[in-house]
Coordinates of C-alpha atoms in Angstrom, one line a residue:
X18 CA 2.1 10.2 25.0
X19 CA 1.9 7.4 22.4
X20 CA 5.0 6.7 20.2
X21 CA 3.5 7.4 16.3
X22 CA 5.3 6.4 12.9
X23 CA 7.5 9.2 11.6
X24 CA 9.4 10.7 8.4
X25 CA 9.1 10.2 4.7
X26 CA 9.9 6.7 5.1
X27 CA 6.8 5.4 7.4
X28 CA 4.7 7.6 4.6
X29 CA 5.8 6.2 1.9
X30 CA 5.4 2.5 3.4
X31 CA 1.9 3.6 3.8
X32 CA 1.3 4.8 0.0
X33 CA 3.0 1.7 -1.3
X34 CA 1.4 -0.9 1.0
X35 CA -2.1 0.9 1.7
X36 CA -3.8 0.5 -1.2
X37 CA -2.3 -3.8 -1.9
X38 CA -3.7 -4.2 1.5
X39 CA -6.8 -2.9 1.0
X40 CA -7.4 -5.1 -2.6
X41 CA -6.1 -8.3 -0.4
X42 CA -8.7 -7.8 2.5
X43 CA -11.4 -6.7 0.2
X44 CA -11.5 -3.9 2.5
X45 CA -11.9 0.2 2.2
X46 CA -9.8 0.6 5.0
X47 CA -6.5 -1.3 6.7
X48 CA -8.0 -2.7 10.1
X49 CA -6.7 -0.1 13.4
X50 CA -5.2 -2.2 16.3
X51 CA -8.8 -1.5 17.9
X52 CA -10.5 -3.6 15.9
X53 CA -7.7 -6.2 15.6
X54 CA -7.9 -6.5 19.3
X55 CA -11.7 -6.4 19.3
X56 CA -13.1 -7.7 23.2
X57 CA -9.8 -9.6 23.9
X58 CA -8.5 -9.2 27.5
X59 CA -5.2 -7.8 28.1
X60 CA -2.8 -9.5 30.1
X61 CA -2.8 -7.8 32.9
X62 CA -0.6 -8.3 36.5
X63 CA 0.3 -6.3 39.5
X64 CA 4.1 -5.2 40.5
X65 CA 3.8 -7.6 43.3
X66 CA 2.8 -10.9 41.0
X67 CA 5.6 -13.3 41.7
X68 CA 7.9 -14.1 38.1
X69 CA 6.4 -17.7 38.4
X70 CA 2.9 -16.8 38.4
X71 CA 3.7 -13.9 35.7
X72 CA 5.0 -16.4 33.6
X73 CA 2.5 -19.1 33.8
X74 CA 0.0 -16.3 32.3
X75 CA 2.0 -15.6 29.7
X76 CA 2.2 -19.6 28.8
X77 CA -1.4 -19.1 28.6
X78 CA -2.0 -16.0 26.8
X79 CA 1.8 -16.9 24.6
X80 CA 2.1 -13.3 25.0
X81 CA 4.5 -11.0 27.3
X82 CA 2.6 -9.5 30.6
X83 CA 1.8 -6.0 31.1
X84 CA 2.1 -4.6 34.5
X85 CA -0.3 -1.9 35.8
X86 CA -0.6 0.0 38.7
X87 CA -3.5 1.8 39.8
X88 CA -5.2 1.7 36.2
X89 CA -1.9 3.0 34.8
X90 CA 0.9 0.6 32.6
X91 CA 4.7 0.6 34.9
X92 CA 5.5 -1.8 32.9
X93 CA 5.9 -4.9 30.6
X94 CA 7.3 -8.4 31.6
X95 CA 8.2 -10.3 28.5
X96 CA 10.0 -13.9 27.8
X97 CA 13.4 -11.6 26.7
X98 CA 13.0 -10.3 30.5
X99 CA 12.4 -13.7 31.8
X100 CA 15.3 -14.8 30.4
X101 CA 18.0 -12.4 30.4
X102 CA 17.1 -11.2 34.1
X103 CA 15.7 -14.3 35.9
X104 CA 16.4 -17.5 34.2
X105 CA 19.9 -16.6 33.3
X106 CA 20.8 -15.1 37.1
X107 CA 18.9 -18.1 38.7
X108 CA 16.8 -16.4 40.7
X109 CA 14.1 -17.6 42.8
X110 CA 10.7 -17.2 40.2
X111 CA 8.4 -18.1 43.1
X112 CA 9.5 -15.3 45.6
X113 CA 11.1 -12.7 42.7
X114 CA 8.5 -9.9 42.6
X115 CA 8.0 -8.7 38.6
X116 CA 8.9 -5.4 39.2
X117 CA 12.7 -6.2 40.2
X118 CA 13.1 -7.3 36.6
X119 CA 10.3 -5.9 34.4
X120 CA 10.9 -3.1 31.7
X121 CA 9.9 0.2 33.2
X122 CA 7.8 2.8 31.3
X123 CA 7.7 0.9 28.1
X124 CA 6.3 3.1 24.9
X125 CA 2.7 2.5 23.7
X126 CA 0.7 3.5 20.8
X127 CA -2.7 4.7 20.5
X128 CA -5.9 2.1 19.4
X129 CA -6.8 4.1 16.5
X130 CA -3.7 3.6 14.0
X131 CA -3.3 0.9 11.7
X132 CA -1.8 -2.5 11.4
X133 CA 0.6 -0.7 8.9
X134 CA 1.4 2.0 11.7
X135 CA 1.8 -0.3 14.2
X136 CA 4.1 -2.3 11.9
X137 CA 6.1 0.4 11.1
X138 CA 7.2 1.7 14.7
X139 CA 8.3 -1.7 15.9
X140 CA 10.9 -1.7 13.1
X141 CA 11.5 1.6 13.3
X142 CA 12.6 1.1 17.0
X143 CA 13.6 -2.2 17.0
X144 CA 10.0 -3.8 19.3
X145 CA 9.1 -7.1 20.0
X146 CA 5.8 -6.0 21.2
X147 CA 3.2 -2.8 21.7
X148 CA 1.2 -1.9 24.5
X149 CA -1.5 -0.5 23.7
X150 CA -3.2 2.2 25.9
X151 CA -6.0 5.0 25.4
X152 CA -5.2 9.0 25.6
X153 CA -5.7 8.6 29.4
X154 CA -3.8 6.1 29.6
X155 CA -6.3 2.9 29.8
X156 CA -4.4 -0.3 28.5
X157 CA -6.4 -1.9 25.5
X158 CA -4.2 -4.3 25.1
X159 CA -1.0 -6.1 23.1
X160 CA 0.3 -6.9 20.0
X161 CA 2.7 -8.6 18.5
X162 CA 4.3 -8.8 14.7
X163 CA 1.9 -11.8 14.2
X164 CA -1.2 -10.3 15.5
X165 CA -0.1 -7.6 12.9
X166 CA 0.3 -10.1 9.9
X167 CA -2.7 -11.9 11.0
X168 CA -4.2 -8.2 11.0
X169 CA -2.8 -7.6 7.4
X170 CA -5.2 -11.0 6.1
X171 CA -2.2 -13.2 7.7
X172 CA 0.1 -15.3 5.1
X173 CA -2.1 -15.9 2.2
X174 CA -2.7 -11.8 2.2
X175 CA 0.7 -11.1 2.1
X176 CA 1.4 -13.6 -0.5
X177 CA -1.7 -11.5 -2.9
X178 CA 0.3 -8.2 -1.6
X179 CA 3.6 -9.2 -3.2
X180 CA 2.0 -11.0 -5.9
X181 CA 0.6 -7.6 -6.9
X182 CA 3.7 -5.5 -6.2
X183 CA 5.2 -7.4 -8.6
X184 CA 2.7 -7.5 -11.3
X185 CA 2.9 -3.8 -10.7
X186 CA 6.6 -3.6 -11.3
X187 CA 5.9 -5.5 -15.0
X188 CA 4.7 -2.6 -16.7
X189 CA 7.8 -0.8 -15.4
X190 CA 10.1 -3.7 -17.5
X191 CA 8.5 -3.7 -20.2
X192 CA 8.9 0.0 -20.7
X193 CA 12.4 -0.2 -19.9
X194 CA 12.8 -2.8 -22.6
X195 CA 11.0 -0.6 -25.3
X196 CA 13.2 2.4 -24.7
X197 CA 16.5 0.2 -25.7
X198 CA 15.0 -0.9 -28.7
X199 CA 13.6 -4.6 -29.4
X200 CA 16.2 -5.1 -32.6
X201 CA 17.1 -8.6 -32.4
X202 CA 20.6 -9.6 -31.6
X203 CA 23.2 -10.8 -33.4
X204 CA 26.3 -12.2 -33.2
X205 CA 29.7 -10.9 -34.2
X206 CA 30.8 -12.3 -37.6
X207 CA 33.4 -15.6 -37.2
X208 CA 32.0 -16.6 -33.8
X209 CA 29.9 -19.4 -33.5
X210 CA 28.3 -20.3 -30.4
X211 CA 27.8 -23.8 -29.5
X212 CA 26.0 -24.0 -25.6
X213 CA 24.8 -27.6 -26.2
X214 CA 27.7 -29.3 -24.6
X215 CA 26.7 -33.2 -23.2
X216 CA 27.4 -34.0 -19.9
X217 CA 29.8 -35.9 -21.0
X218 CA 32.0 -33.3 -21.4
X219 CA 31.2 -31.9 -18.3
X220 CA 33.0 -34.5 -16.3
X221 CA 37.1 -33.7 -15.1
X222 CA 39.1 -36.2 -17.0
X223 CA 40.8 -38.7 -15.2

């Protein structure tokens, strides 16, 4: 079945984050990888597809390929693949078939969680990329971290995300400063303090 976000952690990502989302999209909701895909066509090749041909789809698309059989995913041939198992052992990319060096039986997650979801399960288990197939095991598609930031209202979203975070963190400060008291400080009696120094004396002597 598909792989979801798990544990305390992934739940309180979502508390945290959720809402700063939300305010940065001007949204109710955070966008579900369904509609962040929308009518895009999935990248789609066949066991048999020669590494050469796989990879001049993926040029195109400048996303890894997913291989299905028979309406079902086997597979997913990314540029890690390419490299590690091809490029690297010098094989012949016209005549190597894409299931010799593919990743078998990758995990996928469902169309109907969030950005934030999907964000969380590919650090959680370390991913470059998600298929992404229906209950019956239809492939929707694939993302990628930046299809996920652009999901989230892409850089300039992110920037009003943080920028809130920390506004909300002020409130916390200045509480913290009121509970030590605001009595001004003074210095201890016979001590004078002189930062001012000129550059001057700055400078190792010669």
């Amino acid at each position: 079945g598909a792989i979801k976000a798990q544990g305390d952690q992934a739940k309180q990502l979502q508390a945290l984050l959720g809402p700063l989302i939300k305010q940065s999209m001007g949204t109710k909701s955070i966008p579900t990888l369904r509609s962040l895909l929308g009518d895009t066509l999935p990248n789609i090749i066949e066991p048999t597809t020669s590494v050469l041909e796989a990879s001049a789809l993926m040029a195109d698309h400048r996303k890894a390929a997913l291989v299905v059989e028979n309406g079902t995913l086997t597979g997913i041939f990314g540029f890690k693949d390419m490299m590690t198992r091809c490029v690297a052992k010098e094989l012949a990319l016209d005549v190597t078939e894409v299931c010799s060096v593919m990743t078998p039986h990758p995990e996928f997650v469902s169309p109907e969680i969030t950005v934030l979801e999907a964000l969380q399960i590919m650090h959680d288990n370390k991913f470059l990329t998600l298929p992404v197939c229906e209950d019956d095991g239809t492939v929707v598609g694939l993302v990628n971290v930046m299809d996920l930031i652009e999901g989230c209202g892409g850089d300039k979203g992110w920037q009003v995300v943080f920028g809130s975070a920390l506004d909300l963190d002020e409130p916390m400060k200045s509480s913290d400063s009121m509970s030590t008291g605001n009595a001004p400080k003074t210095e201890s009696k016979g001590i004078k303090r002189n930062d001012a120094r000129p550059v001057s004396r700055l400078r190792p002597k010669k």
